[in-house]
PDB file of C-alpha atoms in Angstrom:
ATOM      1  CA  UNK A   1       0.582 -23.173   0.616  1.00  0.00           C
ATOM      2  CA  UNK A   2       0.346 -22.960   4.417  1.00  0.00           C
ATOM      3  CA  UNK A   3      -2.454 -22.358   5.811  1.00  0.00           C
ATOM      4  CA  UNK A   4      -2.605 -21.116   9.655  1.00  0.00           C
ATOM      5  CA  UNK A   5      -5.197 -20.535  12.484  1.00  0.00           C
ATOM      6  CA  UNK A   6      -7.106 -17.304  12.598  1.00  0.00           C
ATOM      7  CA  UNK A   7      -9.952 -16.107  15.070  1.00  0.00           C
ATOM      8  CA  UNK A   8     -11.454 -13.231  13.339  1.00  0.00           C
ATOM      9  CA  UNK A   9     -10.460 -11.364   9.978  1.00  0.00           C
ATOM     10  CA  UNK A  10     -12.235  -7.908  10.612  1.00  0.00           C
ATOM     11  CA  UNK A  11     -10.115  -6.015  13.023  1.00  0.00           C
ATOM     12  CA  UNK A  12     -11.637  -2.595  14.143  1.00  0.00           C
ATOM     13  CA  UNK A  13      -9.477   0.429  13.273  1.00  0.00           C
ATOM     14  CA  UNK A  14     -10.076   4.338  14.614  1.00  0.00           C
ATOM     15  CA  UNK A  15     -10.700   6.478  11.741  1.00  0.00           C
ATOM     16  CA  UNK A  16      -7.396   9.067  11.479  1.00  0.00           C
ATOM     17  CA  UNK A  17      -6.564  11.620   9.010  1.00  0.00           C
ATOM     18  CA  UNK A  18      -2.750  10.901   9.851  1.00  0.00           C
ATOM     19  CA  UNK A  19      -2.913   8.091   7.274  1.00  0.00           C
ATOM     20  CA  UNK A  20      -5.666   6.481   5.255  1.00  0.00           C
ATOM     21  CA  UNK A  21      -9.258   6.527   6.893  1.00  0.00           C
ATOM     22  CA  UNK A  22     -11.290   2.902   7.503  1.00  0.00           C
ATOM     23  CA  UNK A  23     -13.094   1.714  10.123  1.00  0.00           C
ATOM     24  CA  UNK A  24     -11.681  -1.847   9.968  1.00  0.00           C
ATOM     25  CA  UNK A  25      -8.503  -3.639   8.891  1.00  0.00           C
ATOM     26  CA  UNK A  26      -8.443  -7.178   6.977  1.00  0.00           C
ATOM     27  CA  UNK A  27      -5.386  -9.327   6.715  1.00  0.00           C
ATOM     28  CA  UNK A  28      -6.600 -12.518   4.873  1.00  0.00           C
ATOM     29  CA  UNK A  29      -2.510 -13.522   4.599  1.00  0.00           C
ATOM     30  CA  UNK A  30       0.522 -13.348   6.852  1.00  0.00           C
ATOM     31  CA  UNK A  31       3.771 -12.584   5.381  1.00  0.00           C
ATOM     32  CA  UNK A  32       4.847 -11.091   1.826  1.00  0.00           C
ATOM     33  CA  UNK A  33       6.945 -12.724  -0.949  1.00  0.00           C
ATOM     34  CA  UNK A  34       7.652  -9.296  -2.438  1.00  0.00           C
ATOM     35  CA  UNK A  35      11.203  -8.914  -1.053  1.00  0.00           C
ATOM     36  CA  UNK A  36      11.288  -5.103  -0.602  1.00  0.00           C
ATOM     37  CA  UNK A  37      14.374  -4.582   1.150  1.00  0.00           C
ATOM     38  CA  UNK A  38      12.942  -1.286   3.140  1.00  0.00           C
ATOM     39  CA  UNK A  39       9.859  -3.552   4.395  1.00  0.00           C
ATOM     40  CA  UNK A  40       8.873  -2.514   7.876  1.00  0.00           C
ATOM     41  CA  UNK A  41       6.495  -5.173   8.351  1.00  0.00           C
ATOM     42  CA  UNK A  42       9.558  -7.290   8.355  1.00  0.00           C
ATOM     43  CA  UNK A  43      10.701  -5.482  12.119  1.00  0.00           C
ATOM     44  CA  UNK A  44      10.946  -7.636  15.155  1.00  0.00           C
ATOM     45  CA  UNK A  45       8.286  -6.327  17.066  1.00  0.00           C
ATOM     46  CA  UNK A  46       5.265  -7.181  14.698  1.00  0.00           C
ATOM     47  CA  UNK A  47       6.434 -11.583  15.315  1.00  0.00           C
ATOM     48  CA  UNK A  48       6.197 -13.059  11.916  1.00  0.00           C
ATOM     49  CA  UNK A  49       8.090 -15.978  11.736  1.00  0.00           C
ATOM     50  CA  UNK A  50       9.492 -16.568   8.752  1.00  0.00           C
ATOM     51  CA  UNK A  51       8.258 -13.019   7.193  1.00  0.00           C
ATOM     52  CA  UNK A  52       9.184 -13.608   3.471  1.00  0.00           C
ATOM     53  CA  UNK A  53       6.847 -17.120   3.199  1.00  0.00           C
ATOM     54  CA  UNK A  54       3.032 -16.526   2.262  1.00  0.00           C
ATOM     55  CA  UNK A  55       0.783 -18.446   4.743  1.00  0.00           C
ATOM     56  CA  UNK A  56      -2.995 -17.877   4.272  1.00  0.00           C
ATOM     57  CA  UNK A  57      -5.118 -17.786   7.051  1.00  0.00           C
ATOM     58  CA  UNK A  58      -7.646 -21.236   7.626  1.00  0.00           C
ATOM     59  CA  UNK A  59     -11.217 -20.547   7.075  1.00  0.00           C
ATOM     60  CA  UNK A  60     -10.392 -16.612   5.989  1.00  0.00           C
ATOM     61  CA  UNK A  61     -13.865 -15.950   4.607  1.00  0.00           C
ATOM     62  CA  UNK A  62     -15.879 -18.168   6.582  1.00  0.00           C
ATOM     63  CA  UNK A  63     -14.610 -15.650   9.380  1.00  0.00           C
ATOM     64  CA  UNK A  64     -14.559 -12.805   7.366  1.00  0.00           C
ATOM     65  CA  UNK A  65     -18.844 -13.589   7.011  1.00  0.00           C
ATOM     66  CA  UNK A  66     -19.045 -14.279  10.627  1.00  0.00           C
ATOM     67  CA  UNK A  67     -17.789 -10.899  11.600  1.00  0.00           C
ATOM     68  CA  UNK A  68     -19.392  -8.720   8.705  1.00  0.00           C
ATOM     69  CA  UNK A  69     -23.114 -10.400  10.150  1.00  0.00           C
ATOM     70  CA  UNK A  70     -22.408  -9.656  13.550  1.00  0.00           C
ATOM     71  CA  UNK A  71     -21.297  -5.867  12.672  1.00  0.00           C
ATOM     72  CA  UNK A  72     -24.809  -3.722  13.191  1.00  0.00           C
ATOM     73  CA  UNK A  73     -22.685  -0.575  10.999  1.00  0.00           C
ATOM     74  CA  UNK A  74     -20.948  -0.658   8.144  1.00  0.00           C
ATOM     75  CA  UNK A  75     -17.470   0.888   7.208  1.00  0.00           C
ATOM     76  CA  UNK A  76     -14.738   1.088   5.082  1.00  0.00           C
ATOM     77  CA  UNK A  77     -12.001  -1.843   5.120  1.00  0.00           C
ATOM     78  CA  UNK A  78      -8.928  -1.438   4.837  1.00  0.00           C
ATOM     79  CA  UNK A  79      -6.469  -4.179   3.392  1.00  0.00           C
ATOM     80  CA  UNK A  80      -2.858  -4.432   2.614  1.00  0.00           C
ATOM     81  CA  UNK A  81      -0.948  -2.790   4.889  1.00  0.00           C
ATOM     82  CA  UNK A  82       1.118  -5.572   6.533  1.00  0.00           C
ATOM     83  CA  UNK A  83       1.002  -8.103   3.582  1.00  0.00           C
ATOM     84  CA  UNK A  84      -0.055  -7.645  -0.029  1.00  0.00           C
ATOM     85  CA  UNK A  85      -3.869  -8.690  -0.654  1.00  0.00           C
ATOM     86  CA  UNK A  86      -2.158  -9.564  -4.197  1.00  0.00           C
ATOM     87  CA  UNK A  87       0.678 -11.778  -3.389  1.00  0.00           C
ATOM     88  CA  UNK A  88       1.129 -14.692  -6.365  1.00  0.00           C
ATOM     89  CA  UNK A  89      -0.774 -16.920  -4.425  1.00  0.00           C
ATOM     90  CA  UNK A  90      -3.853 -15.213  -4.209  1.00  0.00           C
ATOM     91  CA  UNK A  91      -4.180 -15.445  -8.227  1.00  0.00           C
ATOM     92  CA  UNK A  92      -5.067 -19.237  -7.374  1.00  0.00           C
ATOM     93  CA  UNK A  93      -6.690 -18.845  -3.705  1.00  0.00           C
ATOM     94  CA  UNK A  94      -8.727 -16.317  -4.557  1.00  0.00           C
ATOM     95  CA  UNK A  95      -9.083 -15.111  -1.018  1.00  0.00           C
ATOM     96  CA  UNK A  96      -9.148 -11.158  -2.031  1.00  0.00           C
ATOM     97  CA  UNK A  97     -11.578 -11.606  -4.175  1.00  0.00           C
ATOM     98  CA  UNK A  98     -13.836 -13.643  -2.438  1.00  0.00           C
ATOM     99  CA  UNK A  99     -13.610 -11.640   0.462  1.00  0.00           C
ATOM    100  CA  UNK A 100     -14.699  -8.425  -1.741  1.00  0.00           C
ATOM    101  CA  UNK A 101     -17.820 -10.065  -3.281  1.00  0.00           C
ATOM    102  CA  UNK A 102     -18.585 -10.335   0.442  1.00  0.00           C
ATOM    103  CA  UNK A 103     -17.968  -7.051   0.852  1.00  0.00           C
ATOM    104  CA  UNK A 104     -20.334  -6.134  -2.091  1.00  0.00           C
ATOM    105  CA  UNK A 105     -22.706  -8.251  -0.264  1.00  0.00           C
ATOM    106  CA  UNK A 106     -22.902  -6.994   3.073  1.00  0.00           C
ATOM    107  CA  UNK A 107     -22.681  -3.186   2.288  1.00  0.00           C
ATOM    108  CA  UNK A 108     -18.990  -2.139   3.015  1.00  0.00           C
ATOM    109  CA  UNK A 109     -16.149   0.217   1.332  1.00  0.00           C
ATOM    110  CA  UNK A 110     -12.915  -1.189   0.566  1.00  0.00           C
ATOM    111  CA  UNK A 111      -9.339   0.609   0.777  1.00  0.00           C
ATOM    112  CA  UNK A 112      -6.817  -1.456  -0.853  1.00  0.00           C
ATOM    113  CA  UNK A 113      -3.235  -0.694  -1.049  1.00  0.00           C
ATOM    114  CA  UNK A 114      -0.826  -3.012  -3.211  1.00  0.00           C
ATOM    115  CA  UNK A 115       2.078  -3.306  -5.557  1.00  0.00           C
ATOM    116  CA  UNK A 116       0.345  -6.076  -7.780  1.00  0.00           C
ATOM    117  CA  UNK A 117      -1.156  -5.339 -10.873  1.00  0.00           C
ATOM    118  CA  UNK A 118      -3.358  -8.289 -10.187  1.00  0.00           C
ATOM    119  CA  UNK A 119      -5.950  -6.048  -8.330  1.00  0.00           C
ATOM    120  CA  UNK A 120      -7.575  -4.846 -12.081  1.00  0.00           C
ATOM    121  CA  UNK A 121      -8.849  -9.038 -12.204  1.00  0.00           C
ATOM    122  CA  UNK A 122     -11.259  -7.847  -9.553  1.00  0.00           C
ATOM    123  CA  UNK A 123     -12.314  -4.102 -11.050  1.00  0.00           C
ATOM    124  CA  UNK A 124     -15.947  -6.231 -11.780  1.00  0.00           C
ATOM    125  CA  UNK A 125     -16.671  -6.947  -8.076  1.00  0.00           C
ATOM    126  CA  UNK A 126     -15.112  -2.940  -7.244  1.00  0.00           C
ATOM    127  CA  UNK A 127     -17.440  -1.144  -9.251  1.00  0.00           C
ATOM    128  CA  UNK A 128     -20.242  -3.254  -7.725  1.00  0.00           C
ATOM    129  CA  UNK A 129     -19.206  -1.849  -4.197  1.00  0.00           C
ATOM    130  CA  UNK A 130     -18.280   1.479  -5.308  1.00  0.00           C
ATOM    131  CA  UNK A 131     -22.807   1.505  -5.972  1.00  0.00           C
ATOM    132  CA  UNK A 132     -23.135   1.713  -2.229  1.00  0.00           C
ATOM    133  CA  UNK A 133     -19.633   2.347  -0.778  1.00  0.00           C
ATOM    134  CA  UNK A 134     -16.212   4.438  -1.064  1.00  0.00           C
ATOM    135  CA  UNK A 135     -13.461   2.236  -2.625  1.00  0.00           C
ATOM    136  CA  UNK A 136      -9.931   3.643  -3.272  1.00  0.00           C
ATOM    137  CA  UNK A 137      -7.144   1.667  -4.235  1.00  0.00           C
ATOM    138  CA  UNK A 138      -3.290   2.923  -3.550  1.00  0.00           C
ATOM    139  CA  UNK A 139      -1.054   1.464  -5.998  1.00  0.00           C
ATOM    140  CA  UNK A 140       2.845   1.561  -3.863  1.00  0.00           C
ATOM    141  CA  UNK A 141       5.059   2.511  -6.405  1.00  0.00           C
ATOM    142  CA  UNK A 142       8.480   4.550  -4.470  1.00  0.00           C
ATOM    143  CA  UNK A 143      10.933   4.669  -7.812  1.00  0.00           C
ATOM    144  CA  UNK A 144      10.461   5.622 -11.697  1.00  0.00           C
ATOM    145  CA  UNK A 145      13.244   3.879 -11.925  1.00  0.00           C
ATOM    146  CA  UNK A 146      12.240   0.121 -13.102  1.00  0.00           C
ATOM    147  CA  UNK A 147      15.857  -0.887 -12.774  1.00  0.00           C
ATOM    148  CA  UNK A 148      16.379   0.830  -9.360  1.00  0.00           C
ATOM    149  CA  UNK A 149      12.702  -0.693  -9.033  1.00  0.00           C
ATOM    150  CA  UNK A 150      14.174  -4.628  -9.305  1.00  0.00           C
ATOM    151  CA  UNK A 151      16.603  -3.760  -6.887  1.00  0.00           C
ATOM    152  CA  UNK A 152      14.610  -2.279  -3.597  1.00  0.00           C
ATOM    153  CA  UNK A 153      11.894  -4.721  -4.547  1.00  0.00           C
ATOM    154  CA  UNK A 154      12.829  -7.448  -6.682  1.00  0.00           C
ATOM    155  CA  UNK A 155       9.928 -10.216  -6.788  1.00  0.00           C
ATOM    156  CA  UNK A 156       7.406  -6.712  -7.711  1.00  0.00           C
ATOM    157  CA  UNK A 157       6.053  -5.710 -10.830  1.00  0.00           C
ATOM    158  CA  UNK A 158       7.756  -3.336 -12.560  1.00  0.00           C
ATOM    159  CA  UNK A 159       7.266   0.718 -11.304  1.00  0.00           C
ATOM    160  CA  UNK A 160       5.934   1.108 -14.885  1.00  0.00           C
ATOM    161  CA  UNK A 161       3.685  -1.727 -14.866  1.00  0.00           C
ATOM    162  CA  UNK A 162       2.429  -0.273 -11.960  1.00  0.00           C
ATOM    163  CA  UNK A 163       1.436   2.952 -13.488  1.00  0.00           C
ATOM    164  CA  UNK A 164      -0.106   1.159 -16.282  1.00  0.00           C
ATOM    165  CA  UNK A 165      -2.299  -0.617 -13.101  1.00  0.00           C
ATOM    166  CA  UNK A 166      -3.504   2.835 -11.727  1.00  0.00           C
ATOM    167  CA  UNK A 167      -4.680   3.854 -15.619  1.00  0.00           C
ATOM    168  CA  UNK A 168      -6.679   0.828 -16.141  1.00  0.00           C
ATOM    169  CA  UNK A 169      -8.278   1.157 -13.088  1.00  0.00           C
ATOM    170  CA  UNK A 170      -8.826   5.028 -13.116  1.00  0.00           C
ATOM    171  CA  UNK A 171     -10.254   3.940 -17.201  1.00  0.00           C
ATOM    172  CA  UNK A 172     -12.590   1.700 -15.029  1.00  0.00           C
ATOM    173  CA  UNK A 173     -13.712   4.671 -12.395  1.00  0.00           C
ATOM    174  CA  UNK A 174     -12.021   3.665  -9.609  1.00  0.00           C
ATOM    175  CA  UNK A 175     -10.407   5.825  -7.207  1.00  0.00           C
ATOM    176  CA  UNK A 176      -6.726   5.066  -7.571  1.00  0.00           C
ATOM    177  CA  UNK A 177      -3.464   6.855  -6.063  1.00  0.00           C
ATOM    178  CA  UNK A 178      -0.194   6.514  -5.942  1.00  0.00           C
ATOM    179  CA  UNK A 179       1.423   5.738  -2.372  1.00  0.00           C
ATOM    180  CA  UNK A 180       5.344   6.920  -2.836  1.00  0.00           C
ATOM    181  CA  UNK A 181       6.320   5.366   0.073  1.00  0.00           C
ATOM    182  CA  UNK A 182       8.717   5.118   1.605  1.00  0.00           C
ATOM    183  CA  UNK A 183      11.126   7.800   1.148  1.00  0.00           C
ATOM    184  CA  UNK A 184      14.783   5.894   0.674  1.00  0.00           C
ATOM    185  CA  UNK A 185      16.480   8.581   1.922  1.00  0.00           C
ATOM    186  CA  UNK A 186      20.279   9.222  -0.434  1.00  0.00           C
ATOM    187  CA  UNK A 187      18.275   6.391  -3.002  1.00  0.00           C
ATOM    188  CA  UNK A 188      14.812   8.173  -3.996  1.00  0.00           C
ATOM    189  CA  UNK A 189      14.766  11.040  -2.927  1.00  0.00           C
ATOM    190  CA  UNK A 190      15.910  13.488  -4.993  1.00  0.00           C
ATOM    191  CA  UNK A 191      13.607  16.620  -6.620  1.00  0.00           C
ATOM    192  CA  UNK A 192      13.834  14.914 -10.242  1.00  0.00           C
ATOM    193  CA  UNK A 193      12.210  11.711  -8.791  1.00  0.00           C
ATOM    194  CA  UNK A 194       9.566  12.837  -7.608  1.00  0.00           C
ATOM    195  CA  UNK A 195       9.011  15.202  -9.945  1.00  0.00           C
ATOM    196  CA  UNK A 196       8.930  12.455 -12.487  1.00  0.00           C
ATOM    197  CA  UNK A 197       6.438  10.195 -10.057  1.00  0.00           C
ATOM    198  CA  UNK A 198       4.254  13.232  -9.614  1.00  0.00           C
ATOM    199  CA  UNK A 199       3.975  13.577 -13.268  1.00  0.00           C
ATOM    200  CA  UNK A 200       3.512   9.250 -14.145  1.00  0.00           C
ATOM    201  CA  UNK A 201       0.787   9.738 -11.894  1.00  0.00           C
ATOM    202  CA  UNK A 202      -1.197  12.264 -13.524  1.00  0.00           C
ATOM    203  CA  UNK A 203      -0.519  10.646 -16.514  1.00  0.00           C
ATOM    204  CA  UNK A 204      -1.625   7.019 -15.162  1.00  0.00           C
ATOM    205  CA  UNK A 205      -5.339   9.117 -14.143  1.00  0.00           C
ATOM    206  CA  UNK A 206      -4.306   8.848 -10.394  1.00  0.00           C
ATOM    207  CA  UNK A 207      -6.362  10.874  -8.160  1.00  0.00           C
ATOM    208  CA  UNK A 208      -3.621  11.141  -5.589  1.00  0.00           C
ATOM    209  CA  UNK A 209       0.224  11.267  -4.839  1.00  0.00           C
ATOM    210  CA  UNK A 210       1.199  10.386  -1.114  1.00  0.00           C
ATOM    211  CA  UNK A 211       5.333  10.658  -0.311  1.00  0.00           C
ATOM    212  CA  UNK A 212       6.354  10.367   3.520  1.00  0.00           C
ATOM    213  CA  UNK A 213       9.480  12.068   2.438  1.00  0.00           C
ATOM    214  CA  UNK A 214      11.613   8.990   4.897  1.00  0.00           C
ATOM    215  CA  UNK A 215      11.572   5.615   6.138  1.00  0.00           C
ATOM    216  CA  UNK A 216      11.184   3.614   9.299  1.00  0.00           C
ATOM    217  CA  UNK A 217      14.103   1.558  10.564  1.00  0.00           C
ATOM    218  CA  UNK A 218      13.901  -0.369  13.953  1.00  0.00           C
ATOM    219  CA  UNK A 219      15.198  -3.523  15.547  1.00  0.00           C
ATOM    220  CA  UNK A 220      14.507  -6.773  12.159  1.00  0.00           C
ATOM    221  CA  UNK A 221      14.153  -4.625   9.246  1.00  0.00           C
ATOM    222  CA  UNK A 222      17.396  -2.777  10.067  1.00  0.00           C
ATOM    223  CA  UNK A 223      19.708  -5.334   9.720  1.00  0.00           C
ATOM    224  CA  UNK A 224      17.910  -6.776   6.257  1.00  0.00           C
ATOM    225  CA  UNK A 225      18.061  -3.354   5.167  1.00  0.00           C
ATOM    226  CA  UNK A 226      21.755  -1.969   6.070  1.00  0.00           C
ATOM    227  CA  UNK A 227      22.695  -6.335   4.950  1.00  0.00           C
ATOM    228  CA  UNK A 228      20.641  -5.000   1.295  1.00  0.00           C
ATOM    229  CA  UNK A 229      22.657  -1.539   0.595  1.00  0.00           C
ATOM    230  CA  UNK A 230      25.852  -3.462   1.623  1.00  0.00           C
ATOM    231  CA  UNK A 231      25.407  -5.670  -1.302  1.00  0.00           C
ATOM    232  CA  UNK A 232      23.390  -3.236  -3.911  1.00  0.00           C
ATOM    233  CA  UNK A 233      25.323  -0.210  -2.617  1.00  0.00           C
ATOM    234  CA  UNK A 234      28.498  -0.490  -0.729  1.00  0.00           C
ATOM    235  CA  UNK A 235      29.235   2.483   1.496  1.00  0.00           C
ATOM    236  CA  UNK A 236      25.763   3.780   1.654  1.00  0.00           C
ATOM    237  CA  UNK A 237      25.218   1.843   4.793  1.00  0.00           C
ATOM    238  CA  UNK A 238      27.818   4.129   6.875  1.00  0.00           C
ATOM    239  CA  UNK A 239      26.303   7.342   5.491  1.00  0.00           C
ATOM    240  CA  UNK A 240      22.591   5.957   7.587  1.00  0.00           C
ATOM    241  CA  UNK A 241      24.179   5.213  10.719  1.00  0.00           C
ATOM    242  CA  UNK A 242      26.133   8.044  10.431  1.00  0.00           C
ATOM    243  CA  UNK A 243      22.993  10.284  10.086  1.00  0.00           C
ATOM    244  CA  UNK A 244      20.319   8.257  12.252  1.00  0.00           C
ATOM    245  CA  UNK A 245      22.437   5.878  14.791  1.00  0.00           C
ATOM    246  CA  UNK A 246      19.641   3.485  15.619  1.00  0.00           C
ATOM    247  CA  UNK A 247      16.746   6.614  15.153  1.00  0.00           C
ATOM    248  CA  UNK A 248      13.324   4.771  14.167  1.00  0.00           C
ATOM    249  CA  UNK A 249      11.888   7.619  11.801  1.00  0.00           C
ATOM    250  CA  UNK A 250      14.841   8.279   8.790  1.00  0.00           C
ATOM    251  CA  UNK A 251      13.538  11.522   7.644  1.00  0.00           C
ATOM    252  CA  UNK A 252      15.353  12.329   3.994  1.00  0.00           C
ATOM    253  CA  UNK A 253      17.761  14.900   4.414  1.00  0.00           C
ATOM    254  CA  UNK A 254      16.065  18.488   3.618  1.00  0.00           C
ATOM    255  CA  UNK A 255      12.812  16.821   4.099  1.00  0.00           C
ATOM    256  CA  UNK A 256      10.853  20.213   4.574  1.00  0.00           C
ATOM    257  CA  UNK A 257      11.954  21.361   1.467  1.00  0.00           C
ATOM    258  CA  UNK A 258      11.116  17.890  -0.546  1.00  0.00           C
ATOM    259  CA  UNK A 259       7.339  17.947   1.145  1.00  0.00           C
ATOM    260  CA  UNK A 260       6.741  21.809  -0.248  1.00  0.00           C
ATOM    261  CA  UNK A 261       7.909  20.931  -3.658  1.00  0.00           C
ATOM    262  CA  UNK A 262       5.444  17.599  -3.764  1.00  0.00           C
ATOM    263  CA  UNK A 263       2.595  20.272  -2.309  1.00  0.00           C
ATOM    264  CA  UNK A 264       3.446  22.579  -5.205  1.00  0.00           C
ATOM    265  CA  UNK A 265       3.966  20.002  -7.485  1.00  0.00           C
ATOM    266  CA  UNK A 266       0.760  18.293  -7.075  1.00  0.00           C
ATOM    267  CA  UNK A 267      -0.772  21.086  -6.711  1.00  0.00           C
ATOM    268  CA  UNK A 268       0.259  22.215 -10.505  1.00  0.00           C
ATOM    269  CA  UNK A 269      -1.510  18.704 -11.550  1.00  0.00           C
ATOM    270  CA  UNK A 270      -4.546  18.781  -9.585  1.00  0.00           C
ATOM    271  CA  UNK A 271      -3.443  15.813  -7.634  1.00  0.00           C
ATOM    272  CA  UNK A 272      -4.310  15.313  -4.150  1.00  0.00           C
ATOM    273  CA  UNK A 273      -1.598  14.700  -1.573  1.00  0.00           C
ATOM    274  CA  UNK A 274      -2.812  15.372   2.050  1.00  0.00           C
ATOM    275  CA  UNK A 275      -4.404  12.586   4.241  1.00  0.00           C
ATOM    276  CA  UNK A 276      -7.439  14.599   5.081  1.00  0.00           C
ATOM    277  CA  UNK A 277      -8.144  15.649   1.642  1.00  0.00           C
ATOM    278  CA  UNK A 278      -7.622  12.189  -0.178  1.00  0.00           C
ATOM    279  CA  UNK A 279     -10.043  10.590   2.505  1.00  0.00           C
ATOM    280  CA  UNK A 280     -12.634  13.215   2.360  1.00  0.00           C
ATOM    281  CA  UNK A 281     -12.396  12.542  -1.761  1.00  0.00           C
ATOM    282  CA  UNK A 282     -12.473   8.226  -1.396  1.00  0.00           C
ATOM    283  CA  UNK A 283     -15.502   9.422   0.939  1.00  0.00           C
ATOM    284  CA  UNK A 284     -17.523  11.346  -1.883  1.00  0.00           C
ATOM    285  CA  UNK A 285     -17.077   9.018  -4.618  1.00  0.00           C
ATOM    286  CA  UNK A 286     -20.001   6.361  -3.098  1.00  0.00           C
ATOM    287  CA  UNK A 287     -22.109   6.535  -6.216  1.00  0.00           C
ATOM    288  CA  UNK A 288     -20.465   8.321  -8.618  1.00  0.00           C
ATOM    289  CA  UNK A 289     -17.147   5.883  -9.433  1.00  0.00           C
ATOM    290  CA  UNK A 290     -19.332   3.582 -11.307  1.00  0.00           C
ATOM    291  CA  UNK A 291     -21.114   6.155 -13.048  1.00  0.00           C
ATOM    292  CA  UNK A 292     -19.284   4.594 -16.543  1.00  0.00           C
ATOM    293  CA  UNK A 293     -21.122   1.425 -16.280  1.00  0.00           C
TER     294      UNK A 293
END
């Protein structure tokens, strides 16, 4: 393992109902071993060096206790949206965890979003928080397809191991959802798909389904993306630049008609799937998630 310099840990973050509410983002790791091919954490513009190597940052929770002291209010934390909280190494560094006991500790929410099953090791220290603070985790999962799934993200648990994540932890009383993106648009995209995600995650106990019916493509993850299709599926690459050129925001073709069925759809299974309503629900669970124990 690598481990590199870091300054602080708790970033502030403007609350938004565009995408999931916190008050402050924690990267404890830089980089991701997953391998997604669609990854847009992998563009240019974000600088990581070497993007597919794990690197942990030095003295993460020494930091991460410096900063939660000198914060006079509390909030919810958000984790995991430029590198997995759950990568392989953290089952030895323990970094996530420890970093969530001090969470417990000092009073704040977590919001976790991952594609590791390795999140239920910690449902113990969750429920503790979820006493005294939201906590919502979003389990990625964009294909019911587990051999599509080892394909667009080949060092990932399975899709369906993934679903069998979100109904442990919903068995626990956690706030868990599924987070369908992104949107590969001519790969995952079509009505039956989502259908069949919609209905996994109702199944699973999820609370919530979130699609961005497209994907992001800019200068870094373009290339590793159109270099991915060439060699999984040849001739799908001219279809993209046909339709977007060098666009940054791939919407799925008939996207208006995709984001009413997943309305209707989760509608018919009582599942929420609008930023605003999700993040008023993670909001009202303080208290009650933990109710089972």
């Amino acid at each position: 393992m690598e481990w590199i310099p870091a300054k602080a840990i708790l970033q502030p973050s403007k609350p938004t109902d565009h995408y999931l509410r916190c008050d402050f983002n924690m990267n404890l790791y830089r980089g991701c071993s997953h391998g997604c091919i669609y990854c847009d954490s992998r563009s240019a513009c974000y600088q990581i060096e070497r993007f597919s190597d794990v690197r942990a940052k030095e003295n993460a929770l020494d930091l991460l206790e410096r900063d939660m002291r000198a914060r006079r209010k509390r909030g919810l934390i958000a984790t995991g949206a430029m590198s997995d909280p759950y990568n392989p190494e953290e089952a030895v560094l323990e970094l996530t965890r420890g970093a969530l006991i001090l969470a417990d500790r000092f009073g704040f929410g977590v919001s976790i979003t991952t594609k590791s099953p390795l999140v239920t090791r910690d449902i113990d220290v969750l429920t503790r928080i979820a006493r005294h603070s939201s906590v919502a985790v979003h389990m990625t999962i964009t294909t019911p397809d587990d051999a599509l799934c080892r394909i667009i993200e080949p060092c990932v648990a399975a899709s369906s191991e993934r679903f069998r994540t979100i109904k442990e932890l919903a068995g626990a009383g956690i706030f868990a959802g599924v987070l369908a993106t992104p949107t590969l648009p001519f790969l995952t995209d079509s009505i039956a798909d989502q259908r069949r995600m919609i209905h996994l995650a109702k199944e699973a106990g999820a609370k919530s389904f979130m699609t961005a019916c497209g994907m992001t493509l800019r200068s870094g993850n373009r290339e590793y993306y159109y270099a991915a299709l060439d060699r999984h599926f040849p001739g799908l690459r001219e279809r993209y630049e046909t339709r977007y050129g060098q666009a940054y925001a791939c919407g799925v073709p008939d996207a208006d008609a995709l984001w009413h069925f997943v309305q209707k759809e989760c509608e018919r299974n009582d599942l929420l799937c609008r930023f605003k309503d999700i993040n008023d629900a993670v909001a009202r669970q303080v208290g009650h998630q933990s109710s089972l124990f």
